[in-house]
Coordinates of C-alpha atoms in Angstrom, one line a residue:
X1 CA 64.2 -4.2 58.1
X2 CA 61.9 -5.1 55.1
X3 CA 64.4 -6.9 53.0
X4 CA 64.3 -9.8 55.7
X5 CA 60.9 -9.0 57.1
X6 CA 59.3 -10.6 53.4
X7 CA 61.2 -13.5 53.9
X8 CA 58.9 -14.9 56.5
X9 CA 55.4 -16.6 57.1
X10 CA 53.1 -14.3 58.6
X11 CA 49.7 -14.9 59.7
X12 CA 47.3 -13.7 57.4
X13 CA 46.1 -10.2 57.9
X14 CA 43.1 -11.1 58.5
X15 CA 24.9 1.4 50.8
X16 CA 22.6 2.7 48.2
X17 CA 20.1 5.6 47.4
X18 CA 20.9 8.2 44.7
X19 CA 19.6 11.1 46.6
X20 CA 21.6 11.2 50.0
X21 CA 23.4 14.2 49.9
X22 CA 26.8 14.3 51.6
X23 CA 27.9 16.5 53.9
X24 CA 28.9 17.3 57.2
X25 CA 25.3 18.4 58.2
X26 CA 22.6 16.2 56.7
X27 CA 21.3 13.4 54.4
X28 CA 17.9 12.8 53.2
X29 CA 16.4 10.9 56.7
X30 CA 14.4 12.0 60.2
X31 CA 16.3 12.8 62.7
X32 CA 16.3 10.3 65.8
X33 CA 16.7 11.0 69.4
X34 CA 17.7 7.3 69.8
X35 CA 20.8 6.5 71.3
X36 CA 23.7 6.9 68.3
X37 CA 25.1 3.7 69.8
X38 CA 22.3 1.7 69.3
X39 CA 22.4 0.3 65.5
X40 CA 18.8 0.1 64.8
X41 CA 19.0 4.3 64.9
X42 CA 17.8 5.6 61.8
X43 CA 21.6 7.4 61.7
X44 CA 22.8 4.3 61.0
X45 CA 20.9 4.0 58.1
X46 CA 21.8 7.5 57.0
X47 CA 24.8 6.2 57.2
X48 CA 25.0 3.4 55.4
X49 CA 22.5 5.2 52.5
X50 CA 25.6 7.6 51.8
X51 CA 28.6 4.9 52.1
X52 CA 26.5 3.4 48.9
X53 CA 26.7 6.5 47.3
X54 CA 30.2 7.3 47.8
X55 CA 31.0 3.6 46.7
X56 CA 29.5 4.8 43.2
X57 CA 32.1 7.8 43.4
X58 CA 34.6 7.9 40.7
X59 CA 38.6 8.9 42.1
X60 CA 37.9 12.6 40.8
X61 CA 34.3 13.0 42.5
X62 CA 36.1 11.3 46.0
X63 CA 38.6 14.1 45.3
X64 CA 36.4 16.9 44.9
X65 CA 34.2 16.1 48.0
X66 CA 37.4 15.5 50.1
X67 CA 38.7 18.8 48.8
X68 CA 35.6 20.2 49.7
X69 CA 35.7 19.5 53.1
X70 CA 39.5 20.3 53.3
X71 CA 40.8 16.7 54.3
X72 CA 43.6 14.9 52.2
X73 CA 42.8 14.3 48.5
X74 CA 45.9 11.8 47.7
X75 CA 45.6 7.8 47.1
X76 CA 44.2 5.4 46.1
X77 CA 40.1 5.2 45.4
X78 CA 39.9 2.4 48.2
X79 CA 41.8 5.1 50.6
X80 CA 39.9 7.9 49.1
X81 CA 36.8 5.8 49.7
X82 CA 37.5 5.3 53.1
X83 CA 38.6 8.6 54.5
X84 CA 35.2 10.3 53.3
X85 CA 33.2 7.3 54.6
X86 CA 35.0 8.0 58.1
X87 CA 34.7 11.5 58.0
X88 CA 30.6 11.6 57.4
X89 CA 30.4 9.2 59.9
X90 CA 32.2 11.2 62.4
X91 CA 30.2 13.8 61.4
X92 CA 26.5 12.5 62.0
X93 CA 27.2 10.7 65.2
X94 CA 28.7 13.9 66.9
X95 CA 25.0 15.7 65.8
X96 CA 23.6 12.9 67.6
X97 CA 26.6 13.0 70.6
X98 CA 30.3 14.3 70.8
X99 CA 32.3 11.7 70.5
X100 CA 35.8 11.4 72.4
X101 CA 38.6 12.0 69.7
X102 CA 41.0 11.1 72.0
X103 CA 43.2 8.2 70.6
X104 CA 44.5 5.3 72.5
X105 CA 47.6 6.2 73.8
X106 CA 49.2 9.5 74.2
X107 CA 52.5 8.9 72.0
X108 CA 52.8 5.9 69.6
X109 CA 56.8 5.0 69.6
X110 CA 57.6 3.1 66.5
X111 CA 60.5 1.0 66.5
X112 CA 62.1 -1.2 63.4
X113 CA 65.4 -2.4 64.0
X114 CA 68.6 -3.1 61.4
X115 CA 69.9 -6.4 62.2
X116 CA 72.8 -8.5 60.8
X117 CA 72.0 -10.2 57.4
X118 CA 73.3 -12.0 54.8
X119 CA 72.4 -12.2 51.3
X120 CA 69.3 -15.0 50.7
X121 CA 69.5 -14.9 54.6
X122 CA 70.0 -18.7 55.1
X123 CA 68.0 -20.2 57.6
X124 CA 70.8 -20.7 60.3
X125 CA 72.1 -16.8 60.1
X126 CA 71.6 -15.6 63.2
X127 CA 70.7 -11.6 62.8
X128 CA 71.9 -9.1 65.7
X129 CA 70.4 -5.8 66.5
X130 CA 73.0 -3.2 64.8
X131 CA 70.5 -0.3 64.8
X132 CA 67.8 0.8 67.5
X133 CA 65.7 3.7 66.2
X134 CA 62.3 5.1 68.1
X135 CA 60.1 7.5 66.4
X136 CA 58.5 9.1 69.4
X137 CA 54.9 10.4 67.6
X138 CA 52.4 12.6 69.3
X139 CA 48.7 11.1 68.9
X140 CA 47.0 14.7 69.7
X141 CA 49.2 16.6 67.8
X142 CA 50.4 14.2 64.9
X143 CA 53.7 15.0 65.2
X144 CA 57.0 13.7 65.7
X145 CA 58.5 14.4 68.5
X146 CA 61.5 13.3 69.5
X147 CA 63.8 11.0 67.8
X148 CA 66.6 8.0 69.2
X149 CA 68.9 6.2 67.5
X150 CA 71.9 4.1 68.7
X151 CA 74.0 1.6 66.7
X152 CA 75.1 -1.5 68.4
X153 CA 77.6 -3.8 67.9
X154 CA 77.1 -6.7 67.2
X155 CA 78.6 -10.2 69.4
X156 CA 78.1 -13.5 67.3
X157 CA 79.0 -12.2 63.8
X158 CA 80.6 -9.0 64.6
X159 CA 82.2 -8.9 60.9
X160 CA 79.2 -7.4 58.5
X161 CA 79.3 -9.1 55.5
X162 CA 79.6 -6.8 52.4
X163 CA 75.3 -7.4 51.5
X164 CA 74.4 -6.1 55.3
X165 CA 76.9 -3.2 54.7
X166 CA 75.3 -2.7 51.0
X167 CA 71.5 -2.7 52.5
X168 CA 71.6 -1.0 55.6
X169 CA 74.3 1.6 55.1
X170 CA 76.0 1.0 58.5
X171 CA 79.4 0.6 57.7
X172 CA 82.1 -2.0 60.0
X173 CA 83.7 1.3 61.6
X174 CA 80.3 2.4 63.1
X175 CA 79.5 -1.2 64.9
X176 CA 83.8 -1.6 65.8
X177 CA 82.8 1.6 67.8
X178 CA 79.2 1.5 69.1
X179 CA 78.4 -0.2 72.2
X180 CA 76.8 -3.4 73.5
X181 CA 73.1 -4.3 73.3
X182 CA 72.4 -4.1 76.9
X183 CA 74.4 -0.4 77.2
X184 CA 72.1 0.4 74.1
X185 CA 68.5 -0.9 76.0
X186 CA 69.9 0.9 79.1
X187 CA 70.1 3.9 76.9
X188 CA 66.7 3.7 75.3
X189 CA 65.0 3.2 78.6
X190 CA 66.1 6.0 80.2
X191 CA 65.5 8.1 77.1
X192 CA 61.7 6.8 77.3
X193 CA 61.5 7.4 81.0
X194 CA 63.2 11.2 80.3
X195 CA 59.4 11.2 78.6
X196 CA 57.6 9.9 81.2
X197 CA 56.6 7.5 78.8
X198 CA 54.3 4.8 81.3
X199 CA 54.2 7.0 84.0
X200 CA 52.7 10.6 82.7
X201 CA 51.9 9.3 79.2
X202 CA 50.2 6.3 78.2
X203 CA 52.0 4.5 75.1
X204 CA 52.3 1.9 72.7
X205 CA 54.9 0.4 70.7
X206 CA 54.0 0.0 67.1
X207 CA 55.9 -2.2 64.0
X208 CA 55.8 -2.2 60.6
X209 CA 55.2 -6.3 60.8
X210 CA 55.9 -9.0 63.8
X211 CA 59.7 -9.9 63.4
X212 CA 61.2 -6.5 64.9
X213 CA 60.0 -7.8 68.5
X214 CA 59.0 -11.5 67.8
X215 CA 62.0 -12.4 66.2
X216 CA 65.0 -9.8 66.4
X217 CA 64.3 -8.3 69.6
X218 CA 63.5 -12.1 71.0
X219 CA 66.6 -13.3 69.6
X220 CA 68.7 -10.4 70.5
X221 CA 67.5 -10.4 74.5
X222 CA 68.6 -14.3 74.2
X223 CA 72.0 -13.3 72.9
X224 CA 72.7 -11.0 75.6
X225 CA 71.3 -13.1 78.4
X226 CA 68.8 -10.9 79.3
X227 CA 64.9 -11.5 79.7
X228 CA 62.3 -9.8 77.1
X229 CA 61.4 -6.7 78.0
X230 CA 57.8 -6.2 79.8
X231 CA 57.6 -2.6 77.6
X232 CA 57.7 -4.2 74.7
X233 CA 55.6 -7.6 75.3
X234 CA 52.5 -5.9 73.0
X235 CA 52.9 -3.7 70.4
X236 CA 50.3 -2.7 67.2
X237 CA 52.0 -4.1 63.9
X238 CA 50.9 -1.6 61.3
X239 CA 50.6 -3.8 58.4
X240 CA 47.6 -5.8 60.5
X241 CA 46.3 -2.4 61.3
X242 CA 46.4 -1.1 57.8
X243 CA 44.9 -4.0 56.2
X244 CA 42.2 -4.4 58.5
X245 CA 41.4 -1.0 58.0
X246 CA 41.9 -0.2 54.2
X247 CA 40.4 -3.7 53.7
X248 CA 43.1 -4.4 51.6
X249 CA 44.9 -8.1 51.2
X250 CA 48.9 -8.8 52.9
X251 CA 50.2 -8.4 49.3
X252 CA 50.1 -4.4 49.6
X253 CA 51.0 -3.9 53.1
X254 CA 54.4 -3.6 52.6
X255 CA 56.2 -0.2 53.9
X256 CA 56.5 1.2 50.1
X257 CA 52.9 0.3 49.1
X258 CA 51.0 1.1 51.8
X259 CA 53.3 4.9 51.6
X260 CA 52.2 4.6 47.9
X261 CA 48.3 3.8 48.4
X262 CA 48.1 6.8 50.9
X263 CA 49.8 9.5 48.0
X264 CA 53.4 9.4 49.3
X265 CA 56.7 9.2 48.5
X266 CA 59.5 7.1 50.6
X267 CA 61.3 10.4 52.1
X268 CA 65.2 9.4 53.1
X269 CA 67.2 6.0 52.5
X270 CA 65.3 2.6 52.6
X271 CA 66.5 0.3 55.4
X272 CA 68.0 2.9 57.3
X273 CA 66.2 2.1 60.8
X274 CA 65.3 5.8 61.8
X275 CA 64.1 6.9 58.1
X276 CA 62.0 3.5 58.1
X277 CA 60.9 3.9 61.4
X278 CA 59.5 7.8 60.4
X279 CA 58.6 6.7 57.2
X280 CA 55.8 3.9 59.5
X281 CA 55.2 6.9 61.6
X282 CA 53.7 9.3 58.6
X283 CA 51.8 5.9 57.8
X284 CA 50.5 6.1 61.4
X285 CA 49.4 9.9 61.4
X286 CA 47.9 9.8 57.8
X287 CA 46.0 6.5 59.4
X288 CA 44.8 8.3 62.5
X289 CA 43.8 10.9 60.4
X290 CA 41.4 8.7 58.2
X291 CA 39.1 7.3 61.6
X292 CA 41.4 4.4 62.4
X293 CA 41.7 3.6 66.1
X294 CA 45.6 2.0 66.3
X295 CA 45.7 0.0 68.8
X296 CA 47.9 -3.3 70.4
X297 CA 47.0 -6.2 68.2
X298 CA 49.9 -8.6 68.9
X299 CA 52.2 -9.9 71.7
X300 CA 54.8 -11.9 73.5
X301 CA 53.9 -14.6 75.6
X302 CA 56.0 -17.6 77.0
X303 CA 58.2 -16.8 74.1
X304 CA 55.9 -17.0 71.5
X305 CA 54.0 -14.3 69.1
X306 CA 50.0 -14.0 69.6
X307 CA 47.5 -12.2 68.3
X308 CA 45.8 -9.8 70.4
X309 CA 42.1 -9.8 69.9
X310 CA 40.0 -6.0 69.3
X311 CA 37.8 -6.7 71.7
X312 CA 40.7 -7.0 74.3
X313 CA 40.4 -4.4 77.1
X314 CA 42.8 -1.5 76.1
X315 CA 46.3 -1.3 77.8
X316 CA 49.4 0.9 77.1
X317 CA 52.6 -0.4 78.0
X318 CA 54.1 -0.1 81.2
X319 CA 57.0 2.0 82.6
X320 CA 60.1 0.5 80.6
X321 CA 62.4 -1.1 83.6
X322 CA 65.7 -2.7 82.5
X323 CA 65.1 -6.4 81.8
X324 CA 67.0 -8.7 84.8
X325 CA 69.5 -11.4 83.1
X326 CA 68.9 -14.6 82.7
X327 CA 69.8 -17.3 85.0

C-alpha cells in the first residue's frame, strides 16, 4: 500500500581500456587457469577492463550490444549499464567454471497488503488488513504461478472512510461480507501448504518496503490476538534489494519508478493489493533476470524490524503453521 508506505521513516537503503572487446567469448587478456573465485585472476581484470568500457557506452550503444546478445533493451542507462555488465560477467566466469544459476529459493511469494486508511493518515489511525494478496512467482521459470487473494473485514474501524474506499477500490459491501483475519491467515496457509511451500519448495516472502510485515501484519496479528507468524519473520524488501543493486538512492525505489527505470508501464489499478503485488513480482523477474541474487534482507525479532546482513547464511522460510493466540 504505497500511499501510506511513503509516509514513513525507513532506514536508508543503504574500468578502462579502449580495446576490450565485448562479448560472450573474449576480451583482449591471457587466459588463466587460476581459480575464477580467486580475485587476483587475470579474469577479474578482464572483467573489470570491459565494465570501463561499457561505462563509456552511450544509451543507444548499451542498446545495440544488449540487442545483440538478445537480452532486454528497455531502461534506464544505469539499468542498461548493469544488465550488460552482469551478463559478460556471467559469461567469462562460466569459461573459467559453470556456475550454479540456481536462485535462492524455489518460488518467491510477494505479498503487499490494503489496509484501513484515512486521508493524511494521522498518527493514532490504527490500519487493518482489508486485502491479502500473494503472488506465487516461479524463480526457474519466471513466471507467475498461482495467485490468492482474500478480503477481510476489518474489527476496530470496520466503517471505511470514503478516502480508503477512493484509494484502494474495496468498497464497504465487500469487507460487510468478507471474513475475519484469522479465517483469512487460516486460508492462506493452507493455500501455501496445497504448494508445498516449506516442505517440497524452498521460499521466501518478498515486499515492496518493511511496513507490509513490520507494521501492518505486526499490528494486525496484535489485533486478532494472535502471535506473528514464523513464515513470515524474514522476508526480502525489494526496494533494499533494488537499490543495492541498481546503485540507485531511496528517492527512486518507489513501485512506479523502479517499473519505470526498468522500461515498464504500471499494468492494472494502483493500490489494488494483487495488481501491486504482480506489478513487485515483474520487478522481481526483470531483477533476476539482470544477475541479481534476491535474497532475505530484513526481519522480525522480539517485535521489532532488523536488518538482515548479506553475509547471513541463506534460509527459506519454514512450513507456514497457523500462529497459536496470545495469552
Amino acid at each position: 500500500m504505497e500511499e501510506q508506505k511513503e509516509n514513513r521513516p525507513q532506514a536508508a537503503l543503504n574500468e578502462d581500456k579502449q580495446h576490450c572487446r565485448i562479448s560472450g567469448q573474449e576480451t583482449n587478456g591471457k587466459k588463466s587457469t587460476a581459480n575464477p573465485n580467486d580475485f587476483s585472476d587475470p579474469v577479474y581484470k578482464e572483467i573489470a577492463m570491459t565494465n570501463g568500457y561499457i561505462n563509456r557506452m552511450t544509451r543507444e550503444e548499451l542498446r545495440s550490444k544488449l540487442a545483440e546478445f538478445k537480452l532486454e533493451t528497455r531502461g534506464v542507462k544505469d539499468v542498461l549499464k548493469k544488465r550488460l555488465k552482469n551478463y559478460y560477467k556471467k559469461q567469462k566466469l562460466m569459461q573459467k567454471e559453470p556456475i550454479n544459476r540456481d536462485s535462492c529459493y524455489d518460488y518467491i511469494c510477494v505479498v503487499d497488503f490494503e489496509a484501513t486508511c484515512e486521508e493524511g493518515n494521522p498518527p493514532e489511525f490504527v490500519h487493518e488488513i482489508i486485502e491479502f494478496p500473494i503472488v506465487l512467482l516461479n524463480t526457474h521459470t519466471l513466471e507467475i504461478e498461482d495467485t490468492f487473494q482474500q478480503y477481510v473485514k476489518p474489527e476496530i474501524n470496520p466503517k471505511l472512510s470514503d478516502f480508503c474506499i477512493s484509494l484502494t477500490g474495496i468498497t464497504q459491501d465487500i469487507v460487510d461480507k468478507a471474513e475475519t483475519f484469522t479465517q483469512v491467515l487460516q486460508n492462506v496457509i493452507e493455500w501455501m501448504r496445497q504448494r508445498e511451500l516449506g516442505t517440497k519448495y524452498s521460499y521466501s516472502m518478498l515486499t515492496d518496503g518493511s511496513w507490509d510485515m513490520s507494521k501492518f501484519l505486526n499490528t494486525q496479528c496484535r489485533i486478532s490476538r494472535i502471535k506473528y507468524p514464523s513464515f513470515a519473520k524474514r522476508w526480502i524488501n525489494i526496494r533494499k534489494s533494488y537499490g543495492n543493486f541498481y546503485k540507485v538512492p531511496r528517492s527512486q525505489t518507489k513501485l512506479t519508478m523502479m517499473l519505470e527505470n526498468l522500461g515498464m508501464n504500471y499494468d492494472g489499478r494502483p493500490h489494488s493489493g494483487l495488481d501491486d503485488s504482480k506489478n513487485i513480482a515483474r520487478i522481481a523477474v526483470r531483477m533476476l533476470q539482470d544477475g541479481c541474487e534476491l535474497r532475505v534482507n530484513e526481519r522480525m525479532h522480539a517485535g521489532q524490524l532488523m536488518t538482515v546482513s548479506s553475509l547471513a547464511p541463506l534460509e527459506g522460510a519454514p512450513a507456514p503453521q497457523m500462529p497459536r493466540y496470545r495469552n
